[in-house]
């Protein structure tokens, strides 16, 4: 009924179903990290539907990609998918510094169990990706890794501050997202842009993290590539 064997984060068991205000069902479930602790989990939310035989199913396809919130009634679970694709997968990565065994490429390998770590947590440490060509960026997800966290339980120092910049030529940088004054914990922050922008380079700059190292398990850029449509061969 609930199965997600791959993607940025996998596992879709130990969950419950509920009904939203439009009468549609959702499945909320646990997904696995198990790096800092064997029971390290995150909550995932997937739309539920009925197939042609009236059998209940959970749609986990692209389940860790952007989906629409149920602000209106959708006919089937597949309608929730925005269609925005991952532009940053295995793209060229650069960083201000790198800790041994935690290269920048691991922030773009679509695996929440691996991460990049800078040599410090100081303001100004950065991580950058070259998308290869100008692309239409619609949303960004920043997944902070708990590298040498040193925090236990609830702590007033547990929050994240950062800047995201973009450029078309790696020279003229513009600020895209400014969370330099944020005072909440956002370990998996997701920002949907009000207007799509065209960018080839995207940079994440540290302002403050509660951990001993600025570390990212996934710097995920979503949107659509600027390419021409090609007719399928018949």
Short mmCIF file of C-alpha atoms in Angstrom, two decimals:
data_model
loop_
_atom_site.label_atom_id
_atom_site.label_comp_id
_atom_site.label_asym_id
_atom_site.label_seq_id
_atom_site.Cartn_x
_atom_site.Cartn_y
_atom_site.Cartn_z
CA UNK A 1 0.00 0.00 0.00
CA UNK A 2 2.80 2.43 0.89
CA UNK A 3 6.16 1.81 -0.78
CA UNK A 4 9.03 4.17 -1.71
CA UNK A 5 12.25 2.26 -2.44
CA UNK A 6 14.27 5.12 -3.95
CA UNK A 7 14.67 8.86 -4.31
CA UNK A 8 16.27 11.47 -2.06
CA UNK A 9 14.75 9.80 0.99
CA UNK A 10 13.08 6.40 1.01
CA UNK A 11 10.89 4.27 3.21
CA UNK A 12 7.17 4.73 3.61
CA UNK A 13 5.97 2.61 6.49
CA UNK A 14 4.62 3.12 10.02
CA UNK A 15 2.02 5.67 9.01
CA UNK A 16 -1.59 6.77 9.20
CA UNK A 17 -4.26 8.06 6.83
CA UNK A 18 -6.43 11.15 7.15
CA UNK A 19 -8.94 13.10 5.09
CA UNK A 20 -8.50 16.75 4.08
CA UNK A 21 -11.15 19.46 3.78
CA UNK A 22 -11.87 18.49 0.17
CA UNK A 23 -12.62 14.89 1.08
CA UNK A 24 -9.33 13.55 -0.32
CA UNK A 25 -7.18 11.10 1.63
CA UNK A 26 -3.49 11.43 2.50
CA UNK A 27 -0.94 9.03 3.96
CA UNK A 28 1.56 10.43 6.47
CA UNK A 29 4.45 8.10 7.11
CA UNK A 30 8.03 7.74 8.32
CA UNK A 31 11.02 7.92 5.97
CA UNK A 32 14.51 6.76 6.87
CA UNK A 33 17.80 8.61 7.46
CA UNK A 34 19.51 6.49 10.17
CA UNK A 35 22.85 8.32 10.07
CA UNK A 36 23.12 10.13 13.41
CA UNK A 37 20.92 7.53 15.10
CA UNK A 38 19.40 4.25 13.89
CA UNK A 39 15.92 5.63 14.59
CA UNK A 40 16.52 8.93 12.77
CA UNK A 41 13.38 9.53 10.68
CA UNK A 42 11.43 12.24 8.89
CA UNK A 43 7.70 12.49 8.16
CA UNK A 44 6.54 12.23 4.54
CA UNK A 45 3.13 13.03 3.12
CA UNK A 46 1.68 11.28 0.06
CA UNK A 47 -1.72 11.58 -1.69
CA UNK A 48 -4.02 8.55 -1.66
CA UNK A 49 -6.41 7.40 -4.38
CA UNK A 50 -8.58 4.56 -5.64
CA UNK A 51 -7.55 2.61 -8.74
CA UNK A 52 -9.88 1.21 -11.43
CA UNK A 53 -10.71 -1.75 -9.19
CA UNK A 54 -11.53 0.56 -6.25
CA UNK A 55 -8.38 -0.54 -4.45
CA UNK A 56 -6.72 2.03 -2.21
CA UNK A 57 -3.18 3.08 -3.26
CA UNK A 58 -0.59 5.64 -2.22
CA UNK A 59 1.16 7.61 -4.94
CA UNK A 60 4.83 8.01 -3.96
CA UNK A 61 6.10 8.72 -7.49
CA UNK A 62 8.26 11.85 -7.31
CA UNK A 63 7.07 12.02 -3.71
CA UNK A 64 10.09 14.09 -2.64
CA UNK A 65 9.61 16.57 -5.52
CA UNK A 66 7.40 19.71 -5.25
CA UNK A 67 3.67 19.08 -5.15
CA UNK A 68 0.72 21.46 -5.01
CA UNK A 69 -1.02 22.01 -1.70
CA UNK A 70 -4.69 20.94 -1.76
CA UNK A 71 -6.08 24.46 -2.15
CA UNK A 72 -8.66 23.00 -4.54
CA UNK A 73 -10.10 19.59 -5.27
CA UNK A 74 -7.91 17.34 -7.43
CA UNK A 75 -9.36 14.41 -9.36
CA UNK A 76 -6.54 11.96 -8.70
CA UNK A 77 -3.28 11.87 -6.69
CA UNK A 78 -1.15 12.34 -9.81
CA UNK A 79 -2.66 15.82 -10.30
CA UNK A 80 -0.82 17.12 -7.23
CA UNK A 81 2.58 16.89 -8.98
CA UNK A 82 3.85 20.28 -10.22
CA UNK A 83 5.91 18.77 -13.03
CA UNK A 84 9.01 20.64 -11.86
CA UNK A 85 12.06 18.45 -12.26
CA UNK A 86 15.35 18.27 -10.38
CA UNK A 87 17.92 20.45 -12.17
CA UNK A 88 20.85 19.96 -9.79
CA UNK A 89 21.33 16.18 -9.83
CA UNK A 90 25.04 15.28 -10.21
CA UNK A 91 25.85 18.75 -11.53
CA UNK A 92 29.26 20.36 -11.03
CA UNK A 93 29.66 21.48 -7.41
CA UNK A 94 32.03 23.97 -5.79
CA UNK A 95 32.49 25.05 -2.18
CA UNK A 96 34.37 27.54 -0.03
CA UNK A 97 36.00 24.66 1.87
CA UNK A 98 35.54 20.93 2.30
CA UNK A 99 36.02 18.61 5.24
CA UNK A 100 37.75 15.31 4.46
CA UNK A 101 35.38 12.54 3.25
CA UNK A 102 32.49 15.01 2.77
CA UNK A 103 32.92 16.45 -0.76
CA UNK A 104 30.62 19.03 -2.29
CA UNK A 105 29.33 16.49 -4.81
CA UNK A 106 27.50 14.68 -1.99
CA UNK A 107 25.08 17.60 -1.69
CA UNK A 108 23.88 16.78 -5.22
CA UNK A 109 23.78 12.96 -5.25
CA UNK A 110 20.10 12.64 -4.22
CA UNK A 111 20.89 10.71 -1.07
CA UNK A 112 19.89 12.14 2.30
CA UNK A 113 22.32 9.74 3.99
CA UNK A 114 25.37 11.54 2.52
CA UNK A 115 26.38 15.19 2.84
CA UNK A 116 28.92 17.91 2.15
CA UNK A 117 30.58 19.59 5.12
CA UNK A 118 32.59 22.80 5.22
CA UNK A 119 35.62 23.04 7.48
CA UNK A 120 33.79 25.44 9.81
CA UNK A 121 30.42 26.95 10.63
CA UNK A 122 31.56 30.52 10.12
CA UNK A 123 29.54 33.13 8.26
CA UNK A 124 30.48 33.20 4.58
CA UNK A 125 31.08 29.49 3.98
CA UNK A 126 29.32 28.65 0.71
CA UNK A 127 28.18 25.87 -1.61
CA UNK A 128 27.57 26.42 -5.34
CA UNK A 129 26.20 24.39 -8.23
CA UNK A 130 26.58 24.86 -11.97
CA UNK A 131 23.34 23.68 -13.61
CA UNK A 132 25.18 23.33 -16.95
CA UNK A 133 22.90 25.72 -18.83
CA UNK A 134 20.44 28.46 -18.04
CA UNK A 135 17.32 26.93 -16.52
CA UNK A 136 13.94 28.11 -15.27
CA UNK A 137 14.14 27.79 -11.49
CA UNK A 138 10.81 27.50 -9.62
CA UNK A 139 11.70 26.16 -6.16
CA UNK A 140 14.66 25.33 -3.93
CA UNK A 141 15.02 22.91 -1.02
CA UNK A 142 17.89 23.20 1.46
CA UNK A 143 18.51 20.10 3.58
CA UNK A 144 20.90 20.77 6.45
CA UNK A 145 22.94 17.81 7.70
CA UNK A 146 23.51 17.35 11.44
CA UNK A 147 27.29 17.14 11.25
CA UNK A 148 28.90 17.36 14.71
CA UNK A 149 25.77 19.04 15.96
CA UNK A 150 26.48 19.00 19.69
CA UNK A 151 22.86 19.89 20.52
CA UNK A 152 20.56 17.74 22.63
CA UNK A 153 16.85 18.31 23.18
CA UNK A 154 15.30 21.71 22.58
CA UNK A 155 17.83 24.53 22.38
CA UNK A 156 17.28 28.27 21.70
CA UNK A 157 20.38 28.18 19.46
CA UNK A 158 18.71 25.72 17.09
CA UNK A 159 17.91 27.81 14.01
CA UNK A 160 19.31 28.36 10.50
CA UNK A 161 20.20 31.54 8.65
CA UNK A 162 21.37 31.70 5.05
CA UNK A 163 21.39 33.53 1.72
CA UNK A 164 20.82 32.11 -1.76
CA UNK A 165 22.20 33.94 -4.77
CA UNK A 166 21.97 33.21 -8.48
CA UNK A 167 23.80 34.22 -11.64
CA UNK A 168 23.72 33.52 -15.36
CA UNK A 169 27.49 33.82 -15.85
CA UNK A 170 29.12 33.22 -12.44
CA UNK A 171 29.99 36.93 -12.25
CA UNK A 172 26.96 39.11 -11.61
CA UNK A 173 25.23 37.68 -8.55
CA UNK A 174 21.75 38.56 -7.36
CA UNK A 175 20.06 37.69 -4.09
CA UNK A 176 17.21 35.21 -4.58
CA UNK A 177 16.34 34.20 -0.99
CA UNK A 178 17.34 36.10 2.15
CA UNK A 179 16.85 34.26 5.43
CA UNK A 180 19.72 35.99 7.22
CA UNK A 181 17.42 37.02 10.07
CA UNK A 182 15.50 33.76 10.44
CA UNK A 183 15.18 32.51 14.04
CA UNK A 184 13.46 29.15 13.52
CA UNK A 185 14.80 25.66 12.96
CA UNK A 186 14.40 24.77 9.26
CA UNK A 187 16.45 21.57 8.72
CA UNK A 188 14.61 20.88 5.43
CA UNK A 189 13.66 24.34 4.26
CA UNK A 190 11.65 24.63 1.04
CA UNK A 191 11.09 27.90 -0.80
CA UNK A 192 8.79 28.22 -3.80
CA UNK A 193 9.59 31.29 -5.87
CA UNK A 194 6.84 33.82 -6.55
CA UNK A 195 8.29 34.27 -10.03
CA UNK A 196 10.45 31.83 -11.93
CA UNK A 197 13.97 33.06 -12.68
CA UNK A 198 16.56 32.00 -15.22
CA UNK A 199 19.86 30.94 -13.73
CA UNK A 200 22.83 28.71 -14.43
CA UNK A 201 24.67 29.13 -11.13
CA UNK A 202 23.05 28.97 -7.69
CA UNK A 203 24.97 29.61 -4.47
CA UNK A 204 24.04 28.93 -0.86
CA UNK A 205 25.89 31.11 1.68
CA UNK A 206 25.98 30.42 5.39
CA UNK A 207 25.03 33.09 7.91
CA UNK A 208 24.43 30.87 10.96
CA UNK A 209 23.93 27.19 11.74
CA UNK A 210 23.69 25.61 15.20
CA UNK A 211 26.14 22.83 14.31
CA UNK A 212 29.94 22.87 14.42
CA UNK A 213 30.12 22.65 10.61
CA UNK A 214 28.04 24.14 7.82
CA UNK A 215 26.81 20.92 6.20
CA UNK A 216 24.25 20.12 3.51
CA UNK A 217 22.78 16.73 2.59
CA UNK A 218 20.79 18.08 -0.35
CA UNK A 219 20.85 21.44 -2.15
CA UNK A 220 18.00 20.72 -4.55
CA UNK A 221 17.05 23.05 -7.39
CA UNK A 222 13.68 22.45 -9.11
CA UNK A 223 12.26 23.80 -12.34
CA UNK A 224 12.60 23.16 -16.04
CA UNK A 225 15.60 23.27 -18.36
CA UNK A 226 15.63 25.82 -21.18
CA UNK A 227 15.60 23.32 -24.04
CA UNK A 228 13.56 23.04 -27.22
CA UNK A 229 10.90 20.38 -27.48
CA UNK A 230 11.75 17.57 -29.86
CA UNK A 231 9.11 15.55 -31.67
CA UNK A 232 9.18 11.85 -30.91
CA UNK A 233 10.22 9.55 -33.73
CA UNK A 234 7.45 7.39 -35.16
#
